[in-house]
Amino acid sequence: MGNVAIIGTQWGDEGKGKIVDIFADAANVIVRFHGGNNAGHTLVVNNQKTVLHLIPSGILRDKKICVIGNGVVIDPAELLKEIDDISSRGLFPKRTKLFISELAHLIMPYHKALDAAKEQVASKKIGTTGRGIGPAYEDKVARTGIRVGDLLDKKVLREKIEASVPLKNAILQKVYGATCSFSAQEISEEYSRYAERLREYVANTSVILAREIAKGKKVLFEGAQGTQLDIDYGTYPFVTSSNTIVGNASTGSGVGPAHIGRVVGLCKAYTTRVGEGPFPTELNDDIGERLQRIGCEFGATTGRKRRCGWLDLVLVKQAVRLSGISSLAITKLDVLTGMDKIMICVGYELAGKKITDALPASIADFAQCRPIYREFPGWSENISAAREIADLPRNARRYLDFIAKHTQTNIALISVGASREETIICEELFS
Ligand code: IMP
C-alpha cells in the first residue's frame, strides 16, 4: 500500500509545512481531514513563501488532487481568501484540482464571536486561535451545524441560518454579556455569495478518493495540529476540538482505515507549545529564549510566541502508540547546533512514581509531573549541508539514535534547515 499519513507527535507546529510539501510532491492526492484555519502550514516553493491554513499543501504543485475532507470545519471567507491569494500570485496550477467535501461543516460568524466570548469569561483560558473552531465542532456534534452541501440550496441555507441565529444571539448576549447581534438575513446573503464561488469545488470526496485509490494513486493524509492537542487523548481541556491522531484520517476523509497505509510522525528536535496548559519540559530561561529566537518560534496563524522546552519523549511515545507511527520525521535539528549539552525527557516523576509511557489522564496531575532527563553532549558544527546521516556530527547521530531506539521507530527524514534542500531523506517516501 502506497499511502502515507503525516501526524504531529507534539503540540502542533512541528514544522509540518516543509515536510508535507516534500511528501506532497511525491503524492498524487493530498487530503486534509480535520481542523480548520487554526492550522498554518508554511511552504516555500520557487522562493515564494505561502502559508496555507485550509487548503491541502499539494495545491502549489502541478497535476495534484487536493481534498478538504468532511472532518474539516471551513470558514468560507478564509477559504476564498486563500484561493484568491494563490491564484493571483499564479501559484494554483490549472491542472491541479481542489475538491471540498459536501459534508464538511461551516464556520459561521457567530462561531467566531462565541469563541472570543467564551475565552473572555473563562477562568482558565485555553488560548484558542479565535477562529471559531470549537463552537463549529460543538454545533456539528449537537446536530445543529450547517454543512458545505447546505450552501448549494439557498432555501435550506436560509432556513438553517434562521434557526441558528436567534439562539446564538441569545447565548452571546444573555450568557456571555456580549453586545453583538447577528442578522440571519445578512449572513444568508453573505454565505449565498460564497456558495456561488465555492460551488465548483463541492463534491462527494469519499467517492473521489476511493476512485483514485482504486487506480493505485498515492494519497497523502495531511494531519494538522498535533497529538497532544487531540480532543480525546491530548492534554484536555487545553486541546483543539478535533481528533488529531491517525484514526481521524479515516473518519475525516471517508476512506477505510485499511487504505491509510504508513504513518509518519513529525517530531521537532525540541518541544514547543502555543496557548495555555501544562508543559513539563518548558524552559523559562536563556535556553528557552534561544530556542524561540533561533527556531523563529512564532505561530503561523496567530503570530503568538511559542513556548519552548526540551524534547519530551513521553509525549512522542504516546503519539507513536496512538497512531501506530512506524517512522519519525525529525525537524529543526539545526536549531540545537551550538549547545553544550542537550536534554531529552524520558519520563516524569509524579508523587514519587515514575511515568514513562503515557500521560496522566488528569490535567492537574500532568501539571505536577517533573521531567526526568537524559543528558546528551551537543555539537558545534554547522549541519545544514548534511544530506546523509553519515554527514552529521557524531553527537547529532547519537541524539537521533537515542530518539529512534527509545520510541521504537525508524527515522524517515531529518530536517537540517528551512529550505527544502536542507533535508536528509533516510527512507523512501512512498513505498
Ligand atoms: P483552537 O483549535 O483554536 O480551538 O485552539 C485550541 C488550542 O489548540 C490552543 O492552545 C491553540 O493554540 C492550539 N492550536 C490550534 N491549532 C494549532 C496549530 O495549528 N498549531 C499549534 N497549536 C494549535
Tab-separated table of C-alpha atoms and ligand atoms in Angstrom:
chain	number	residue	atom	x	y	z
A	1	MET	CA	0.000	0.000	0.000
A	2	GLY	CA	1.470	3.308	-1.065
A	3	ASN	CA	-0.436	5.792	1.060
A	4	VAL	CA	1.022	7.842	3.914
A	5	ALA	CA	-0.453	9.788	6.821
A	6	ILE	CA	1.563	12.532	8.489
A	7	ILE	CA	0.717	13.183	12.119
A	8	GLY	CA	2.199	15.699	14.575
A	9	THR	CA	3.517	13.987	17.693
A	10	GLN	CA	3.736	17.079	19.912
A	11	TRP	CA	1.544	20.189	20.381
A	12	GLY	CA	1.485	21.097	16.686
A	13	ASP	CA	3.916	23.425	14.927
A	14	GLU	CA	6.369	20.579	14.342
A	15	GLY	CA	7.388	22.123	11.030
A	16	LYS	CA	4.706	20.327	9.030
A	17	GLY	CA	4.661	22.678	6.056
A	18	LYS	CA	8.081	21.763	4.728
A	19	ILE	CA	7.756	18.023	5.374
A	20	VAL	CA	4.234	17.779	3.997
A	21	ASP	CA	5.421	19.628	0.909
A	22	ILE	CA	8.209	17.083	0.335
A	23	PHE	CA	5.717	14.215	0.621
A	24	ALA	CA	3.071	16.103	-1.388
A	25	ASP	CA	5.483	16.424	-4.294
A	26	ALA	CA	5.681	12.635	-4.460
A	27	ALA	CA	1.928	12.084	-3.901
A	28	ASN	CA	-0.948	12.262	-6.374
A	29	VAL	CA	-3.667	13.179	-3.905
A	30	ILE	CA	-3.387	15.260	-0.721
A	31	VAL	CA	-6.180	15.282	1.859
A	32	ARG	CA	-6.845	17.460	4.904
A	33	PHE	CA	-9.127	15.566	7.260
A	34	HIS	CA	-9.632	17.647	10.400
A	35	GLY	CA	-9.245	21.066	11.989
A	36	GLY	CA	-9.713	24.296	10.106
A	37	ASN	CA	-7.928	27.575	9.648
A	38	ASN	CA	-6.465	27.252	13.139
A	39	ALA	CA	-3.660	25.392	11.318
A	40	GLY	CA	-0.911	27.186	9.436
A	41	HIS	CA	1.388	25.233	7.125
A	42	THR	CA	4.227	27.334	5.779
A	43	LEU	CA	5.564	26.372	2.352
A	44	VAL	CA	8.435	27.812	0.389
A	45	VAL	CA	8.107	26.872	-3.287
A	46	ASN	CA	10.141	28.625	-6.005
A	47	ASN	CA	11.448	31.023	-3.337
A	48	GLN	CA	7.904	32.202	-2.616
A	49	LYS	CA	6.575	31.795	0.919
A	50	THR	CA	2.945	30.748	1.268
A	51	VAL	CA	1.094	29.969	4.485
A	52	LEU	CA	-1.847	27.658	3.920
A	53	HIS	CA	-4.478	27.355	6.628
A	54	LEU	CA	-7.187	25.271	4.979
A	55	ILE	CA	-6.133	24.149	1.532
A	56	PRO	CA	-4.010	20.976	1.435
A	57	SER	CA	-0.332	21.620	0.884
A	58	GLY	CA	-0.213	19.955	-2.537
A	59	ILE	CA	-2.105	22.849	-4.110
A	60	LEU	CA	1.033	24.653	-5.270
A	61	ARG	CA	2.206	21.647	-7.294
A	62	ASP	CA	1.150	20.608	-10.780
A	63	LYS	CA	-1.319	17.784	-11.503
A	64	LYS	CA	-2.398	17.079	-7.920
A	65	ILE	CA	-5.806	16.372	-6.486
A	66	CYS	CA	-6.326	18.267	-3.222
A	67	VAL	CA	-9.202	17.358	-0.978
A	68	ILE	CA	-10.695	19.144	2.019
A	69	GLY	CA	-12.390	16.235	3.747
A	70	ASN	CA	-15.614	16.037	5.724
A	71	GLY	CA	-13.766	16.224	9.058
A	72	VAL	CA	-12.577	19.788	8.397
A	73	VAL	CA	-14.502	22.866	9.556
A	74	ILE	CA	-14.456	25.538	6.868
A	75	ASP	CA	-14.646	29.293	7.142
A	76	PRO	CA	-15.699	30.042	3.550
A	77	ALA	CA	-14.461	33.629	3.633
A	78	GLU	CA	-10.991	32.448	4.663
A	79	LEU	CA	-11.013	29.623	2.138
A	80	LEU	CA	-11.849	32.024	-0.694
A	81	LYS	CA	-9.162	34.412	0.503
A	82	GLU	CA	-6.647	31.568	0.324
A	83	ILE	CA	-7.824	30.504	-3.154
A	84	ASP	CA	-7.657	34.136	-4.369
A	85	ASP	CA	-4.223	34.648	-2.841
A	86	ILE	CA	-2.598	31.668	-4.529
A	87	SER	CA	-4.466	32.273	-7.804
A	88	SER	CA	-3.472	35.930	-8.009
A	89	ARG	CA	0.179	35.006	-7.448
A	90	GLY	CA	-0.020	32.382	-10.208
A	91	LEU	CA	0.568	29.560	-7.730
A	92	PHE	CA	-2.588	27.483	-8.356
A	93	PRO	CA	-1.692	25.282	-11.336
A	94	LYS	CA	-4.530	24.772	-13.856
A	95	ARG	CA	-4.065	21.001	-13.855
A	96	THR	CA	-4.335	20.792	-10.059
A	97	LYS	CA	-7.842	20.208	-8.767
A	98	LEU	CA	-9.382	21.202	-5.453
A	99	PHE	CA	-12.405	19.373	-4.046
A	100	ILE	CA	-14.337	20.188	-0.882
A	101	SER	CA	-16.479	17.632	0.872
A	102	GLU	CA	-20.180	18.459	0.849
A	103	LEU	CA	-20.294	17.025	4.378
A	104	ALA	CA	-17.712	19.388	5.899
A	105	HIS	CA	-19.178	21.806	8.440
A	106	LEU	CA	-19.074	25.558	8.048
A	107	ILE	CA	-17.679	28.079	10.478
A	108	MET	CA	-20.257	30.850	10.818
A	109	PRO	CA	-19.651	34.422	12.050
A	110	TYR	CA	-21.332	33.618	15.381
A	111	HIS	CA	-18.887	30.745	15.962
A	112	LYS	CA	-16.019	33.232	15.966
A	113	ALA	CA	-17.907	35.555	18.305
A	114	LEU	CA	-18.656	32.636	20.644
A	115	ASP	CA	-15.010	31.521	20.592
A	116	ALA	CA	-13.915	35.001	21.687
A	117	ALA	CA	-16.728	35.410	24.248
A	118	LYS	CA	-16.002	32.053	25.885
A	119	GLU	CA	-12.314	32.813	26.189
A	120	GLN	CA	-13.089	36.204	27.658
A	121	VAL	CA	-15.199	34.882	30.530
A	122	ALA	CA	-13.279	31.632	31.159
A	123	SER	CA	-11.485	31.439	34.472
A	124	LYS	CA	-8.987	29.064	32.840
A	125	LYS	CA	-8.392	30.220	29.290
A	126	ILE	CA	-7.443	27.691	26.617
A	127	GLY	CA	-5.711	30.271	24.469
A	128	THR	CA	-7.593	29.283	21.305
A	129	THR	CA	-6.708	30.695	17.925
A	130	GLY	CA	-10.041	32.567	17.962
A	131	ARG	CA	-11.083	31.134	14.607
A	132	GLY	CA	-14.397	29.670	15.813
A	133	ILE	CA	-13.146	26.087	15.619
A	134	GLY	CA	-14.553	24.812	18.945
A	135	PRO	CA	-18.038	26.341	18.539
A	136	ALA	CA	-18.298	24.991	14.954
A	137	TYR	CA	-17.484	21.449	16.109
A	138	GLU	CA	-19.930	21.921	19.026
A	139	ASP	CA	-22.717	22.574	16.507
A	140	LYS	CA	-21.658	19.558	14.453
A	141	VAL	CA	-21.939	17.241	17.446
A	142	ALA	CA	-25.157	18.926	18.622
A	143	ARG	CA	-26.591	18.236	15.138
A	144	THR	CA	-27.292	21.913	14.574
A	145	GLY	CA	-24.370	22.635	12.239
A	146	ILE	CA	-24.560	23.913	8.688
A	147	ARG	CA	-22.648	21.948	6.081
A	148	VAL	CA	-20.981	22.809	2.795
A	149	GLY	CA	-23.747	20.920	0.946
A	150	ASP	CA	-26.326	23.245	2.542
A	151	LEU	CA	-24.641	26.178	0.849
A	152	LEU	CA	-25.809	24.916	-2.515
A	153	ASP	CA	-29.505	25.181	-1.682
A	154	LYS	CA	-30.480	28.785	-0.922
A	155	LYS	CA	-33.720	27.829	0.821
A	156	VAL	CA	-32.141	25.205	3.068
A	157	LEU	CA	-29.258	27.546	3.859
A	158	ARG	CA	-31.589	30.356	4.828
A	159	GLU	CA	-33.780	28.078	6.984
A	160	LYS	CA	-30.786	26.718	8.850
A	161	ILE	CA	-29.307	30.153	9.434
A	162	GLU	CA	-32.691	31.458	10.602
A	163	ALA	CA	-32.957	28.574	13.068
A	164	SER	CA	-29.468	29.198	14.469
A	165	VAL	CA	-29.053	32.950	14.660
A	166	PRO	CA	-31.673	33.831	17.345
A	167	LEU	CA	-30.272	31.112	19.592
A	168	LYS	CA	-26.675	32.211	19.123
A	169	ASN	CA	-27.587	35.861	19.688
A	170	ALA	CA	-29.348	34.894	22.932
A	171	ILE	CA	-26.348	32.876	24.145
A	172	LEU	CA	-23.901	35.622	23.225
A	173	GLN	CA	-25.929	38.364	24.882
A	174	LYS	CA	-27.559	36.627	27.840
A	175	VAL	CA	-24.872	34.132	28.815
A	176	TYR	CA	-21.708	35.964	27.823
A	177	GLY	CA	-22.938	39.554	28.095
A	178	ALA	CA	-21.769	40.317	24.555
A	179	THR	CA	-23.165	43.319	22.739
A	180	CYS	CA	-23.049	41.890	19.212
A	181	SER	CA	-26.183	40.837	17.381
A	182	PHE	CA	-26.144	38.837	14.141
A	183	SER	CA	-28.733	39.202	11.372
A	184	ALA	CA	-29.928	35.978	9.730
A	185	GLN	CA	-30.645	37.877	6.535
A	186	GLU	CA	-27.188	39.391	6.305
A	187	ILE	CA	-25.470	36.068	6.994
A	188	SER	CA	-27.703	34.306	4.440
A	189	GLU	CA	-26.800	36.848	1.782
A	190	GLU	CA	-23.106	36.709	2.634
A	191	TYR	CA	-22.978	32.901	2.603
A	192	SER	CA	-25.025	32.717	-0.623
A	193	ARG	CA	-22.315	34.787	-2.270
A	194	TYR	CA	-19.668	32.366	-1.006
A	195	ALA	CA	-21.799	29.484	-2.292
A	196	GLU	CA	-21.688	30.792	-5.834
A	197	ARG	CA	-17.904	30.883	-5.776
A	198	LEU	CA	-17.371	27.583	-3.974
A	199	ARG	CA	-19.947	25.543	-5.903
A	200	GLU	CA	-17.430	24.330	-8.492
A	201	TYR	CA	-15.273	22.676	-5.820
A	202	VAL	CA	-18.005	20.873	-3.838
A	203	ALA	CA	-18.133	17.111	-4.288
A	204	ASN	CA	-18.581	13.715	-2.695
A	205	THR	CA	-14.910	13.493	-1.819
A	206	SER	CA	-15.112	9.989	-0.358
A	207	VAL	CA	-16.067	8.735	-3.841
A	208	ILE	CA	-13.248	10.707	-5.467
A	209	LEU	CA	-10.716	9.295	-3.010
A	210	ALA	CA	-11.972	5.726	-3.498
A	211	ARG	CA	-11.641	6.138	-7.269
A	212	GLU	CA	-8.068	7.440	-7.019
A	213	ILE	CA	-7.052	4.714	-4.555
A	214	ALA	CA	-8.528	2.074	-6.890
A	215	LYS	CA	-6.340	3.493	-9.679
A	216	GLY	CA	-3.293	2.978	-7.455
A	217	LYS	CA	-2.670	6.696	-6.912
A	218	LYS	CA	-0.591	7.724	-3.914
A	219	VAL	CA	-2.568	9.515	-1.233
A	220	LEU	CA	-1.105	11.731	1.468
A	221	PHE	CA	-3.276	12.340	4.528
A	222	GLU	CA	-2.102	15.700	5.870
A	223	GLY	CA	-2.607	15.950	9.626
A	224	ALA	CA	-2.856	19.332	11.312
A	225	GLN	CA	-2.059	20.387	14.888
A	226	GLY	CA	-0.506	17.569	16.942
A	227	THR	CA	-1.302	14.511	19.052
A	228	GLN	CA	-1.172	16.417	22.353
A	229	LEU	CA	-3.975	18.686	21.041
A	230	ASP	CA	-6.249	15.699	20.287
A	231	ILE	CA	-9.730	16.172	21.746
A	232	ASP	CA	-9.656	12.703	23.381
A	233	TYR	CA	-6.014	11.919	24.017
A	234	GLY	CA	-4.449	15.350	24.287
A	235	THR	CA	-3.852	17.470	27.362
A	236	TYR	CA	-7.581	18.114	27.855
A	237	PRO	CA	-9.025	20.723	28.186
A	238	PHE	CA	-6.024	22.538	26.609
A	239	VAL	CA	-6.629	20.913	23.254
A	240	THR	CA	-8.296	21.630	19.951
A	241	SER	CA	-11.771	20.321	19.131
A	242	SER	CA	-10.949	17.535	16.681
A	243	ASN	CA	-9.145	14.220	16.764
A	244	THR	CA	-5.643	14.848	15.544
A	245	ILE	CA	-4.484	11.223	15.636
A	246	VAL	CA	-4.491	8.943	12.621
A	247	GLY	CA	-7.890	7.362	13.305
A	248	ASN	CA	-9.468	10.577	12.082
A	249	ALA	CA	-7.706	10.285	8.726
A	250	SER	CA	-10.311	7.623	8.025
A	251	THR	CA	-13.465	9.189	9.508
A	252	GLY	CA	-12.449	12.690	8.441
A	253	SER	CA	-11.946	11.759	4.793
A	254	GLY	CA	-14.334	8.858	4.178
A	255	VAL	CA	-11.539	6.393	3.387
A	256	GLY	CA	-11.486	2.981	5.075
A	257	PRO	CA	-8.682	2.560	7.647
A	258	ALA	CA	-7.107	-0.273	5.658
A	259	HIS	CA	-6.185	2.286	2.972
A	260	ILE	CA	-4.383	4.724	5.252
A	261	GLY	CA	-1.007	2.982	4.925
A	262	ARG	CA	2.192	4.043	6.649
A	263	VAL	CA	2.068	6.627	9.445
A	264	VAL	CA	4.929	9.101	9.732
A	265	GLY	CA	5.154	11.112	12.958
A	266	LEU	CA	6.500	14.638	12.874
A	267	CYS	CA	8.773	15.363	15.795
A	268	LYS	CA	10.578	18.646	16.336
A	269	ALA	CA	14.053	18.120	17.892
A	270	TYR	CA	12.770	20.055	20.937
A	271	THR	CA	9.253	20.883	22.126
A	272	THR	CA	7.048	23.942	21.645
A	273	ARG	CA	3.526	24.880	22.583
A	274	VAL	CA	1.254	27.847	21.872
A	275	GLY	CA	-1.702	28.640	24.052
A	276	GLU	CA	-2.200	27.650	27.660
A	277	GLY	CA	-1.716	24.366	29.504
A	278	PRO	CA	0.994	22.455	31.391
A	279	PHE	CA	4.299	21.823	29.624
A	280	PRO	CA	6.695	19.782	31.814
A	281	THR	CA	9.890	20.448	29.855
A	282	GLU	CA	9.242	24.159	29.284
A	283	LEU	CA	12.365	26.333	29.663
A	284	ASN	CA	11.669	29.769	31.102
A	285	ASP	CA	15.323	30.722	30.841
A	286	ASP	CA	18.046	31.697	28.385
A	287	ILE	CA	17.935	28.297	26.695
A	288	GLY	CA	14.187	28.581	26.079
A	289	GLU	CA	14.671	32.104	24.777
A	290	ARG	CA	17.461	30.861	22.479
A	291	LEU	CA	15.279	28.066	21.048
A	292	GLN	CA	12.473	30.584	20.486
A	293	ARG	CA	14.789	33.028	18.725
A	294	ILE	CA	16.900	30.649	16.622
A	295	GLY	CA	13.927	28.431	15.820
A	296	CYS	CA	11.809	31.513	14.857
A	297	GLU	CA	9.107	30.088	17.069
A	298	PHE	CA	6.117	32.267	16.278
A	299	GLY	CA	2.683	30.778	15.470
A	300	ALA	CA	1.981	30.731	11.700
A	301	THR	CA	-1.696	31.513	12.316
A	302	THR	CA	-1.764	33.957	15.219
A	303	GLY	CA	1.839	35.194	15.322
A	304	ARG	CA	2.000	34.361	19.042
A	305	LYS	CA	5.389	33.483	20.548
A	306	ARG	CA	5.656	29.740	21.059
A	307	ARG	CA	6.718	28.435	24.455
A	308	CYS	CA	9.876	26.308	24.109
A	309	GLY	CA	11.425	23.389	26.003
A	310	TRP	CA	13.469	20.205	25.733
A	311	LEU	CA	12.346	17.230	23.683
A	312	ASP	CA	9.823	15.171	25.643
A	313	LEU	CA	9.776	11.536	24.573
A	314	VAL	CA	6.896	10.609	26.871
A	315	LEU	CA	4.726	12.699	24.563
A	316	VAL	CA	6.279	11.214	21.438
A	317	LYS	CA	5.903	7.629	22.702
A	318	GLN	CA	2.243	8.294	23.401
A	319	ALA	CA	1.815	9.620	19.843
A	320	VAL	CA	3.608	6.568	18.406
A	321	ARG	CA	1.214	4.258	20.248
A	322	LEU	CA	-1.969	6.200	19.408
A	323	SER	CA	-1.289	6.474	15.691
A	324	GLY	CA	0.792	3.365	15.004
A	325	ILE	CA	3.679	5.542	13.880
A	326	SER	CA	6.459	3.492	12.300
A	327	SER	CA	8.804	6.328	11.303
A	328	LEU	CA	9.607	9.781	12.565
A	329	ALA	CA	10.487	12.895	10.617
A	330	ILE	CA	12.773	14.926	12.891
A	331	THR	CA	12.561	18.644	12.217
A	332	LYS	CA	14.698	21.648	13.141
A	333	LEU	CA	17.696	19.615	14.282
A	334	ASP	CA	19.905	22.547	13.214
A	335	VAL	CA	18.318	24.764	15.895
A	336	LEU	CA	20.148	22.691	18.543
A	337	THR	CA	23.567	23.340	16.987
A	338	GLY	CA	25.919	25.189	19.322
A	339	MET	CA	24.511	23.909	22.602
A	340	ASP	CA	26.990	22.371	25.052
A	341	LYS	CA	24.523	19.833	26.315
A	342	ILE	CA	21.052	18.806	25.258
A	343	MET	CA	18.426	17.158	27.431
A	344	ILE	CA	15.797	14.615	26.480
A	345	CYS	CA	12.910	13.914	28.838
A	346	VAL	CA	12.458	10.148	29.159
A	347	GLY	CA	9.901	10.077	31.960
A	348	TYR	CA	8.094	12.049	34.627
A	349	GLU	CA	8.148	11.854	38.360
A	350	LEU	CA	4.674	12.186	39.835
A	351	ALA	CA	4.041	11.771	43.570
A	352	GLY	CA	7.106	9.575	43.975
A	353	LYS	CA	6.232	7.365	40.992
A	354	LYS	CA	7.935	7.195	37.613
A	355	ILE	CA	5.848	7.516	34.425
A	356	THR	CA	7.445	6.692	31.084
A	357	ASP	CA	4.818	5.699	28.522
A	358	ALA	CA	1.545	7.557	28.944
A	359	LEU	CA	0.412	10.959	30.126
A	360	PRO	CA	-1.739	11.008	33.270
A	361	ALA	CA	-5.453	11.462	32.464
A	362	SER	CA	-5.853	14.330	34.910
A	363	ILE	CA	-4.541	17.709	33.818
A	364	ALA	CA	-3.873	18.559	37.490
A	365	ASP	CA	-1.595	15.510	37.719
A	366	PHE	CA	0.080	16.404	34.436
A	367	ALA	CA	0.815	19.864	35.814
A	368	GLN	CA	2.607	18.198	38.750
A	369	CYS	CA	4.826	15.988	36.563
A	370	ARG	CA	8.540	16.687	36.925
A	371	PRO	CA	10.669	15.681	33.927
A	372	ILE	CA	13.346	13.018	34.248
A	373	TYR	CA	16.144	13.879	31.830
A	374	ARG	CA	18.943	12.092	29.995
A	375	GLU	CA	21.813	14.378	29.135
A	376	PHE	CA	23.485	14.363	25.715
A	377	PRO	CA	26.582	16.205	24.552
A	378	GLY	CA	25.881	18.838	21.904
A	379	TRP	CA	27.691	19.662	18.647
A	380	SER	CA	29.034	22.889	17.246
A	381	GLU	CA	29.439	22.042	13.541
A	382	ASN	CA	27.014	23.620	11.071
A	383	ILE	CA	24.811	20.717	9.918
A	384	SER	CA	22.772	22.428	7.219
A	385	ALA	CA	24.847	20.962	4.396
A	386	ALA	CA	24.332	17.380	5.617
A	387	ARG	CA	22.448	15.241	3.097
A	388	GLU	CA	23.098	11.848	4.634
A	389	ILE	CA	23.109	10.696	8.226
A	390	ALA	CA	26.830	9.989	7.903
A	391	ASP	CA	27.401	13.723	7.236
A	392	LEU	CA	26.138	14.620	10.708
A	393	PRO	CA	28.490	15.074	13.685
A	394	ARG	CA	28.760	12.048	15.954
A	395	ASN	CA	26.845	13.720	18.775
A	396	ALA	CA	23.928	14.620	16.498
A	397	ARG	CA	23.787	10.990	15.348
A	398	ARG	CA	23.814	9.834	18.986
A	399	TYR	CA	20.893	12.157	19.715
A	400	LEU	CA	18.897	10.766	16.777
A	401	ASP	CA	19.799	7.141	17.552
A	402	PHE	CA	18.508	7.568	21.058
A	403	ILE	CA	15.181	9.033	19.837
A	404	ALA	CA	14.678	6.152	17.397
A	405	LYS	CA	15.602	3.463	19.911
A	406	HIS	CA	13.582	4.929	22.754
A	407	THR	CA	10.421	5.331	20.639
A	408	GLN	CA	10.998	2.084	18.694
A	409	THR	CA	10.671	3.845	15.371
A	410	ASN	CA	12.837	4.450	12.328
A	411	ILE	CA	13.953	7.880	11.269
A	412	ALA	CA	12.374	8.613	7.889
A	413	LEU	CA	13.716	12.096	7.375
A	414	ILE	CA	15.743	14.791	9.144
A	415	SER	CA	15.321	18.486	8.515
A	416	VAL	CA	18.546	20.459	8.980
A	417	GLY	CA	17.424	23.882	7.732
A	418	ALA	CA	14.405	25.807	6.498
A	419	SER	CA	14.816	25.191	2.779
A	420	ARG	CA	13.643	22.093	1.029
A	421	GLU	CA	17.170	21.067	0.056
A	422	GLU	CA	18.290	21.116	3.685
A	423	THR	CA	16.866	17.677	4.296
A	424	ILE	CA	18.231	14.191	4.877
A	425	ILE	CA	15.870	11.598	3.427
A	426	CYS	CA	16.517	8.214	5.030
A	427	GLU	CA	13.522	6.202	3.798
A	428	GLU	CA	11.605	6.011	0.543
A	429	LEU	CA	8.719	8.475	0.946
A	430	PHE	CA	6.006	6.258	-0.541
A	431	SER	CA	6.932	2.600	-0.501
B	1	IMP	P1	-8.428	26.146	18.755
B	1	IMP	O1	-8.046	24.991	17.890
B	1	IMP	O2	-8.375	27.472	18.051
B	1	IMP	O3	-9.733	25.909	19.459
B	1	IMP	O4	-7.315	26.281	19.925
B	1	IMP	C1	-7.188	25.306	20.949
B	1	IMP	C2	-5.723	25.100	21.317
B	1	IMP	O5	-5.049	24.453	20.241
B	1	IMP	C3	-4.953	26.391	21.597
B	1	IMP	O6	-3.972	26.129	22.595
B	1	IMP	C4	-4.264	26.668	20.284
B	1	IMP	O7	-3.094	27.432	20.442
B	1	IMP	C5	-3.930	25.244	19.842
B	1	IMP	N1	-3.808	25.123	18.387
B	1	IMP	C6	-4.785	25.080	17.471
B	1	IMP	N2	-4.299	24.933	16.246
B	1	IMP	C7	-2.974	24.859	16.370
B	1	IMP	C8	-1.900	24.666	15.436
B	1	IMP	O8	-2.083	24.519	14.232
B	1	IMP	N3	-0.648	24.632	15.979
B	1	IMP	C9	-0.421	24.754	17.308
B	1	IMP	N4	-1.370	24.929	18.202
B	1	IMP	C10	-2.647	24.977	17.743
